[in-house]
Amino acid sequence: MDTLISRHWHHLPAEEIIDLLDSDQEEGLDLFEVDNRQHHFGANIISGEKGEGPLLRFLLQFHQPLIYILIVAAAVTALLQEWVDAGVIFGVVLVNAFIGYIQEAKAVKAIEALAKTMTTEAMVLRAGKKQRISSAEVVPGDIVLLKSGDKVPADMRLLQSRDLQVDESALTGESVPVEKRAEVLDHDTSLADRLNMVYASGLVTYGQGSGVVVAIGDQTEVGRISRLISTTEALETPLTRKIAYFSHLLLYTILALAAITFLIGLVRGESIFDMFLAVVALAVGAIPEGLPAALTITLAIGVARMARRQAIIRKLSAVETLGSTTVICTDKTGTLTENQMTVQQISAGGERFAVTGTGYSPEGQILRQGIEVDAAGSSALMECLKAGLLCNDSLLLEKDGRWALQGDPTEGALLVSAVKAGLDMTGLRQRFPRMDAIPFESQHQYMATLHAGDADGPGIIYIKGSVEAVLERCAASLDAAGRQVVLDSERIQKDVEEMASGGMRLLAFAKGEIKQGATRLDHADVAAGMTFIGLQGMIDPPRREAIIAVEKCHTAGIKVKMITGDHVLTASSIARQVGLHRPLDVVNGKTLAEVSDEKLIDVAEETNVFARVTPEQKLRLVEALQARGNVVAMTGDGVNDAPALKRADIGVSMGITGTDVAKEAANMVLTDDNFASIEAAVEEGRGIFDNLTKFIVWTLPTNLGEGLVILAAIFAGVTLPILPVQILWINMTTAVLLGLMLAFEPREPGIMTRPPRDPKTPILTRELIVRILIVGTLLLAGSFGLFELGLMRGATEAQARTIAVNVFVMTEIFYLFNCRSLTQSMFRVGFFSNLWVFGGVVIMLILQMLFTYLPAMNFMFQSTPIGLFEWGGILAVAVTASFIVGAEKWLRRRSAER
């Protein structure tokens, strides 16, 4: 039995499959055989995967190079019995860990969500008796009976099918239910075209059938996707990659400087104790302790901003990644489109009508040549709409202000178009009650209904179906006034070609009469003599907002690619309507299967529309785009999207129509299923990355200046101008009260007109590094110079150190206003546009006064009061630094304008 799992079941005759699975089509499996197979194959569920526990997730917060240095520094200061310093350093480490742990997204639960999709019941035939069981108890070889409303419990090869239609959109991306039949198919038939197979998680929307189970649990197509998810590597984001690189570079630099400093001190005759303290001061000064906390909190602020714009972030790093996105790979059904079939064109009485509005909401107009018309003015149009309403088994319902369909999506579209024209669905069905019907069957390609006519008139027959099936039964057609005229098949075929070229699905309608009082309808009654009424063309229409969003993405330099499981013609039509570049250049799944991985990189880069694509191919396309250096965002809502969602730099799932599987695999969930929300999220992401860069450019000069001051003191053989505990005071208080206020900076104008950042570009450009060096050098000169000047003027070491600390803090305050824009003047971006900055500055000034003048703070941080003369020198350094940075930005702007 194990060897049967990989067979091409769609290519084998039903009798051979029954024999291979040792089953019986009439009796099913006997009870002993069911028991044996349950023990052998196990339950029909998808295996779970154990994730990281809470303790491990907390411990991983310490798994960062810079945190390692702080832990070692704290341990060294503790060994030296500098308990206050050690306690403050350990406190900083714990605060960072707690913030990261609290804000971290939930562990991946895609496998559990997949298991939930299979918790349903099934009707099986066992030992000759029908019985309803849990889907978990289904085994290979079981004969399962399906009817409308059932969820398919496992992968099955159909044995019988009567008008069976299955919604497989979650698995294949097909926008409409697929009509199934039991006949043998070619060996190389793709998954989406295997009409004699039904797959676990599919939903029966119409008809009935029976099939034999060929795969359960992990061996199903859904189970295969589960394995794809569990083996798919979740990538680091551009920001985490850059921060990791920066952290390692800083780690090696600090260790090298610490070793050199320690050796030089020993050579100069300094004590080991003093040199340990100096090395700790150097390490603490060079490390931007506030960076991890500020990074996490800034991203968390971004999460709150995005939530207000209908985007729920599940993983913090996704906030910044959106701003780096170079390619958005989007599913079609339910993402770019409404996922609701809509009639857009009607041909009746020799006239062509357009229907406005989308989805199942019956709000829209009937237009002729762009002008609204009263549908009642065209008898042929009204008859066509009436036929679509009466020859229909579905219901249109309104619940909680939302319109929903009960039944087939195609029939739902016909109901909506009729109601838009003013027809009363309930009243019309009561006026023309149905007496009998011929259900749709694939071999006939039509459905017909018999309705009671007027009291003294004949019965009325309406028929709908494929154009070919309806036309061959017609002898006449209706003109615009409702009169019978000669059937013009050539003109109708021309209409068909024009409407089908737009990717629309077409249904033809006809009308006939039967003797009064007839209550039965047979195929012979509709075989000939019918009157052709018209055509209705429908499509799953694009969202209006998606069209605008795609245009904005193109303006922002972001490529948009459609990757769908739907048909080539439909994909091309939607791509053209939403404004994708080169919409007619479509590559299908069959072609992708034959392309090598190396060639696929070029195909993925050059093509914007992919159709009839399998889950593995979606994953390959994402990997191919990433191989070219792209930062890829993947959107989707179905089970089939989950592996690619996880592999992409950022996965975006739909909140309303999205499956649990897709939501759990994604980094971000759109609460309104609106593609336009992605564009808004990209805009927020770019703003957040700008603000993170501003924070880094603001904070690093302080660390550079502190490190340079320590090195200068050691090389000069003088007392340290600032102590480790004072460095921690500077770094942590200013990071939270000053630097973090940059996270609230509003987005700068023109943020969505510039191209995406090159993923290979470092966080700090050459210009920004130069600025950091300038400010760091000014801090060295100002603090060291005023420290030495204070000692020369008779100040104590404590007073001189207090002066040096205040130089750092006041310079950071003035420099903060320079950093509100990396290129423009603070007045250009709006001096009062971010009131958080002013609040932070006021609180920082109060704390700095307490640091300088409060006895308890003097004891803890070894500070002491200073006079007005010293404050004058401190402010002079701060103002000078701010003026120099402003001049540097002005010179760069002038240079760029030339």
Tab-separated table of N, CA, C and O in Angstrom, residues 259-272 275 714-715:
chain	number	residue	atom	x	y	z
A	259	ALA	N	41.770	45.318	23.718
A	259	ALA	CA	43.026	44.593	23.916
A	259	ALA	C	44.220	45.532	23.779
A	259	ALA	O	45.158	45.503	24.606
A	260	ILE	N	44.193	46.374	22.742
A	260	ILE	CA	45.302	47.320	22.527
A	260	ILE	C	45.402	48.290	23.702
A	260	ILE	O	46.490	48.572	24.223
A	261	THR	N	44.244	48.805	24.130
A	261	THR	CA	44.219	49.766	25.240
A	261	THR	C	44.770	49.133	26.514
A	261	THR	O	45.561	49.755	27.258
A	262	PHE	N	44.360	47.901	26.798
A	262	PHE	CA	44.811	47.210	28.010
A	262	PHE	C	46.328	47.034	27.985
A	262	PHE	O	47.019	47.297	28.987
A	263	LEU	N	46.865	46.618	26.842
A	263	LEU	CA	48.308	46.382	26.737
A	263	LEU	C	49.089	47.686	26.873
A	263	LEU	O	50.119	47.748	27.557
A	264	ILE	N	48.593	48.758	26.205
A	264	ILE	CA	49.287	50.051	26.287
A	264	ILE	C	49.311	50.554	27.730
A	264	ILE	O	50.315	51.076	28.219
A	265	GLY	N	48.184	50.384	28.418
A	265	GLY	CA	48.120	50.814	29.814
A	265	GLY	C	49.105	50.075	30.686
A	265	GLY	O	49.787	50.677	31.533
A	266	LEU	N	49.200	48.749	30.482
A	266	LEU	CA	50.156	47.968	31.271
A	266	LEU	C	51.594	48.379	30.975
A	266	LEU	O	52.438	48.469	31.883
A	267	VAL	N	51.905	48.621	29.684
A	267	VAL	CA	53.245	49.044	29.299
A	267	VAL	C	53.592	50.377	29.959
A	267	VAL	O	54.732	50.617	30.366
A	268	ARG	N	52.564	51.248	30.090
A	268	ARG	CA	52.791	52.563	30.693
A	268	ARG	C	52.846	52.485	32.212
A	268	ARG	O	53.011	53.510	32.895
A	269	GLY	N	52.670	51.292	32.782
A	269	GLY	CA	52.797	51.131	34.216
A	269	GLY	C	51.512	51.288	34.997
A	269	GLY	O	51.535	51.376	36.231
A	270	GLU	N	50.362	51.337	34.296
A	270	GLU	CA	49.075	51.441	34.986
A	270	GLU	C	48.749	50.117	35.670
A	270	GLU	O	49.169	49.044	35.237
A	271	SER	N	47.940	50.178	36.756
A	271	SER	CA	47.571	48.952	37.475
A	271	SER	C	46.534	48.163	36.675
A	271	SER	O	45.778	48.729	35.865
A	272	ILE	N	46.530	46.831	36.918
A	272	ILE	CA	45.565	45.974	36.221
A	272	ILE	C	44.141	46.388	36.576
A	272	ILE	O	43.258	46.406	35.720
A	275	MET	N	43.180	49.448	34.620
A	275	MET	CA	43.030	49.156	33.194
A	275	MET	C	41.755	48.354	32.925
A	275	MET	O	41.112	48.531	31.883
A	714	ILE	N	43.609	57.430	28.035
A	714	ILE	CA	44.576	56.350	28.296
A	714	ILE	C	45.890	56.634	27.593
A	714	ILE	O	46.974	56.497	28.181
A	715	PHE	N	45.808	57.038	26.319
A	715	PHE	CA	47.036	57.324	25.572
A	715	PHE	C	47.775	58.523	26.170
A	715	PHE	O	49.006	58.580	26.141
